[in-house]
Amino acid sequence: MTSPVLPRRALLAAATLFAAWQVAGSRVFADMVEEISKLKPGQFTWHPERSPEGPVAIIVSISEQLVHVYRNGIRIAVSTCSTGKPGHATPTGVFTILQKDKNHHSSTYNNAPMPNMNRLTWSGVALHAGKLPGYPASHGCVRLPTEFSKLLFTITHVGTAVIIADTHSAPLDVSHPGLVLSQDAEKEIDAAEAKLKGAKAHHPDDADADAVSVIVSSADRTIAIMENGDEVISGKATLDPADQPLGDHVFILSAAGDGKMSWHALAHGGTASPDTSVINRIRAGADVVNAMKQRMHIGLVLVTTDLPSTPDTRTGQDFVVLNEEPTS
């Protein structure tokens, strides 16, 4: 049986269409890069239509004085910002949004207005509207253009991941990662995906959804599950191979379509770019795996670090993570 032959006119039309698509795509990418490079203090881009739904991740680049917003792994916005001035440096690390307040006022700095506040620490670090002089000028918060802060406020929720770092790297997709927390990863994938189908209670846009994060430390071989700021369970983490560090990564569980899951991997700390193989190296005991299964939802955040996983290192300035704050 011979394959059907397309008419020459159809082939030419297809080739022309593909070439036009390539040119259009390259122009969009070039325009986007140019658009970002020309941003002046107070300016921003906002294109939510590029990814209408999915979990949001925010990367604050101190060196660039820019905020990059990703939804379902696709960048939808970039804004200029102003971080902490000398003596009031903005802490770096991995945060989750703890509280939202559209009309917040500072309890520390003379009741100063902090509109559209997304709180990152209980000691006062937050994303909010403020003056942008073109250089770091805040008392530790991340100041944003007023209009941008209004738009950002509409897509964040308690538990949204925020990475503050000296550099910026785009997320990478991990197409079929499994839960990789036991030897039965494939079965766990199927079970979790079945649970996620039609599950609206844990949708990333649901303000009442529980904020669940998982911390894996290669330094002391531990894994801990945090829910709404409280440690639910912790246990031993087994790494394969055991003698290699994990690096500093954030994995955000996302929907890949047809009820399937994927992870979006981002780098933080001293890791230059995401290593998507890291998540396949992690195993945990049955009790931790079961606790994670019960809390699986789109938007779940898994953090890896090579620092010891103690309350101090989870909240130190080089690794500020989740809903905790130093007590000293």
JSON list of N, CA and C in Angstrom, two decimals, residues 181 212-216 223-226 249 251 263 282 288 292 296 300-304 321-322:
[
{"chain": "A", "resi": 181, "resn": "LEU", "atom": "N", "xyz": [8.93, 9.11, 45.66]},
{"chain": "A", "resi": 181, "resn": "LEU", "atom": "CA", "xyz": [9.20, 9.03, 47.09]},
{"chain": "A", "resi": 181, "resn": "LEU", "atom": "C", "xyz": [9.15, 7.60, 47.61]},
{"chain": "A", "resi": 212, "resn": "VAL", "atom": "N", "xyz": [0.65, 23.42, 51.04]},
{"chain": "A", "resi": 212, "resn": "VAL", "atom": "CA", "xyz": [1.48, 22.27, 51.39]},
{"chain": "A", "resi": 212, "resn": "VAL", "atom": "C", "xyz": [2.84, 22.38, 50.71]},
{"chain": "A", "resi": 213, "resn": "SER", "atom": "N", "xyz": [3.90, 22.20, 51.49]},
{"chain": "A", "resi": 213, "resn": "SER", "atom": "CA", "xyz": [5.26, 22.26, 50.96]},
{"chain": "A", "resi": 213, "resn": "SER", "atom": "C", "xyz": [6.06, 21.11, 51.55]},
{"chain": "A", "resi": 214, "resn": "VAL", "atom": "N", "xyz": [7.03, 20.65, 50.78]},
{"chain": "A", "resi": 214, "resn": "VAL", "atom": "CA", "xyz": [7.88, 19.53, 51.20]},
{"chain": "A", "resi": 214, "resn": "VAL", "atom": "C", "xyz": [9.33, 19.99, 51.12]},
{"chain": "A", "resi": 215, "resn": "ILE", "atom": "N", "xyz": [10.11, 19.74, 52.18]},
{"chain": "A", "resi": 215, "resn": "ILE", "atom": "CA", "xyz": [11.52, 20.12, 52.19]},
{"chain": "A", "resi": 215, "resn": "ILE", "atom": "C", "xyz": [12.38, 18.86, 52.26]},
{"chain": "A", "resi": 216, "resn": "VAL", "atom": "N", "xyz": [13.32, 18.74, 51.34]},
{"chain": "A", "resi": 216, "resn": "VAL", "atom": "CA", "xyz": [14.24, 17.62, 51.33]},
{"chain": "A", "resi": 216, "resn": "VAL", "atom": "C", "xyz": [15.67, 18.15, 51.49]},
{"chain": "A", "resi": 223, "resn": "ILE", "atom": "N", "xyz": [13.34, 14.52, 55.13]},
{"chain": "A", "resi": 223, "resn": "ILE", "atom": "CA", "xyz": [12.25, 15.06, 54.33]},
{"chain": "A", "resi": 223, "resn": "ILE", "atom": "C", "xyz": [11.14, 15.45, 55.29]},
{"chain": "A", "resi": 224, "resn": "ALA", "atom": "N", "xyz": [10.61, 16.65, 55.13]},
{"chain": "A", "resi": 224, "resn": "ALA", "atom": "CA", "xyz": [9.56, 17.16, 56.01]},
{"chain": "A", "resi": 224, "resn": "ALA", "atom": "C", "xyz": [8.42, 17.70, 55.19]},
{"chain": "A", "resi": 225, "resn": "ILE", "atom": "N", "xyz": [7.20, 17.45, 55.63]},
{"chain": "A", "resi": 225, "resn": "ILE", "atom": "CA", "xyz": [6.00, 17.98, 54.97]},
{"chain": "A", "resi": 225, "resn": "ILE", "atom": "C", "xyz": [5.41, 19.06, 55.85]},
{"chain": "A", "resi": 226, "resn": "MET", "atom": "N", "xyz": [5.21, 20.24, 55.27]},
{"chain": "A", "resi": 226, "resn": "MET", "atom": "CA", "xyz": [4.64, 21.38, 55.98]},
{"chain": "A", "resi": 226, "resn": "MET", "atom": "C", "xyz": [3.26, 21.67, 55.41]},
{"chain": "A", "resi": 249, "resn": "HIS", "atom": "N", "xyz": [16.75, 23.59, 44.61]},
{"chain": "A", "resi": 249, "resn": "HIS", "atom": "CA", "xyz": [15.70, 23.55, 43.61]},
{"chain": "A", "resi": 249, "resn": "HIS", "atom": "C", "xyz": [14.33, 23.75, 44.24]},
{"chain": "A", "resi": 251, "resn": "PHE", "atom": "N", "xyz": [10.41, 22.60, 43.06]},
{"chain": "A", "resi": 251, "resn": "PHE", "atom": "CA", "xyz": [9.56, 21.88, 42.12]},
{"chain": "A", "resi": 251, "resn": "PHE", "atom": "C", "xyz": [8.11, 22.18, 42.47]},
{"chain": "A", "resi": 263, "resn": "TRP", "atom": "N", "xyz": [5.97, 18.45, 36.95]},
{"chain": "A", "resi": 263, "resn": "TRP", "atom": "CA", "xyz": [6.61, 19.40, 37.85]},
{"chain": "A", "resi": 263, "resn": "TRP", "atom": "C", "xyz": [7.25, 20.52, 37.03]},
{"chain": "A", "resi": 282, "resn": "ILE", "atom": "N", "xyz": [14.99, 10.95, 44.92]},
{"chain": "A", "resi": 282, "resn": "ILE", "atom": "CA", "xyz": [14.51, 11.05, 46.29]},
{"chain": "A", "resi": 282, "resn": "ILE", "atom": "C", "xyz": [13.55, 9.91, 46.62]},
{"chain": "A", "resi": 288, "resn": "VAL", "atom": "N", "xyz": [5.78, 8.87, 55.38]},
{"chain": "A", "resi": 288, "resn": "VAL", "atom": "CA", "xyz": [5.90, 10.18, 54.72]},
{"chain": "A", "resi": 288, "resn": "VAL", "atom": "C", "xyz": [5.19, 10.14, 53.37]},
{"chain": "A", "resi": 292, "resn": "MET", "atom": "N", "xyz": [2.07, 12.46, 52.13]},
{"chain": "A", "resi": 292, "resn": "MET", "atom": "CA", "xyz": [2.15, 13.29, 50.93]},
{"chain": "A", "resi": 292, "resn": "MET", "atom": "C", "xyz": [1.01, 12.96, 49.98]},
{"chain": "A", "resi": 296, "resn": "MET", "atom": "N", "xyz": [-1.66, 15.68, 48.18]},
{"chain": "A", "resi": 296, "resn": "MET", "atom": "CA", "xyz": [-1.28, 16.01, 46.82]},
{"chain": "A", "resi": 296, "resn": "MET", "atom": "C", "xyz": [-2.29, 16.98, 46.22]},
{"chain": "A", "resi": 300, "resn": "LEU", "atom": "N", "xyz": [1.38, 22.20, 44.88]},
{"chain": "A", "resi": 300, "resn": "LEU", "atom": "CA", "xyz": [2.26, 21.72, 45.94]},
{"chain": "A", "resi": 300, "resn": "LEU", "atom": "C", "xyz": [3.70, 22.07, 45.61]},
{"chain": "A", "resi": 301, "resn": "VAL", "atom": "N", "xyz": [4.46, 22.49, 46.61]},
{"chain": "A", "resi": 301, "resn": "VAL", "atom": "CA", "xyz": [5.84, 22.95, 46.41]},
{"chain": "A", "resi": 301, "resn": "VAL", "atom": "C", "xyz": [6.79, 21.98, 47.09]},
{"chain": "A", "resi": 302, "resn": "LEU", "atom": "N", "xyz": [7.78, 21.50, 46.35]},
{"chain": "A", "resi": 302, "resn": "LEU", "atom": "CA", "xyz": [8.83, 20.65, 46.91]},
{"chain": "A", "resi": 302, "resn": "LEU", "atom": "C", "xyz": [10.16, 21.37, 46.76]},
{"chain": "A", "resi": 303, "resn": "VAL", "atom": "N", "xyz": [10.86, 21.55, 47.89]},
{"chain": "A", "resi": 303, "resn": "VAL", "atom": "CA", "xyz": [12.13, 22.29, 47.91]},
{"chain": "A", "resi": 303, "resn": "VAL", "atom": "C", "xyz": [13.26, 21.35, 48.26]},
{"chain": "A", "resi": 304, "resn": "THR", "atom": "N", "xyz": [14.35, 21.39, 47.51]},
{"chain": "A", "resi": 304, "resn": "THR", "atom": "CA", "xyz": [15.55, 20.64, 47.88]},
{"chain": "A", "resi": 304, "resn": "THR", "atom": "C", "xyz": [16.65, 21.62, 48.27]},
{"chain": "A", "resi": 321, "resn": "VAL", "atom": "N", "xyz": [12.50, 29.73, 54.00]},
{"chain": "A", "resi": 321, "resn": "VAL", "atom": "CA", "xyz": [11.56, 28.87, 53.29]},
{"chain": "A", "resi": 321, "resn": "VAL", "atom": "C", "xyz": [10.31, 28.62, 54.14]},
{"chain": "A", "resi": 322, "resn": "LEU", "atom": "N", "xyz": [9.19, 28.65, 53.51]},
{"chain": "A", "resi": 322, "resn": "LEU", "atom": "CA", "xyz": [7.92, 28.28, 54.07]},
{"chain": "A", "resi": 322, "resn": "LEU", "atom": "C", "xyz": [7.44, 29.20, 55.18]}
]
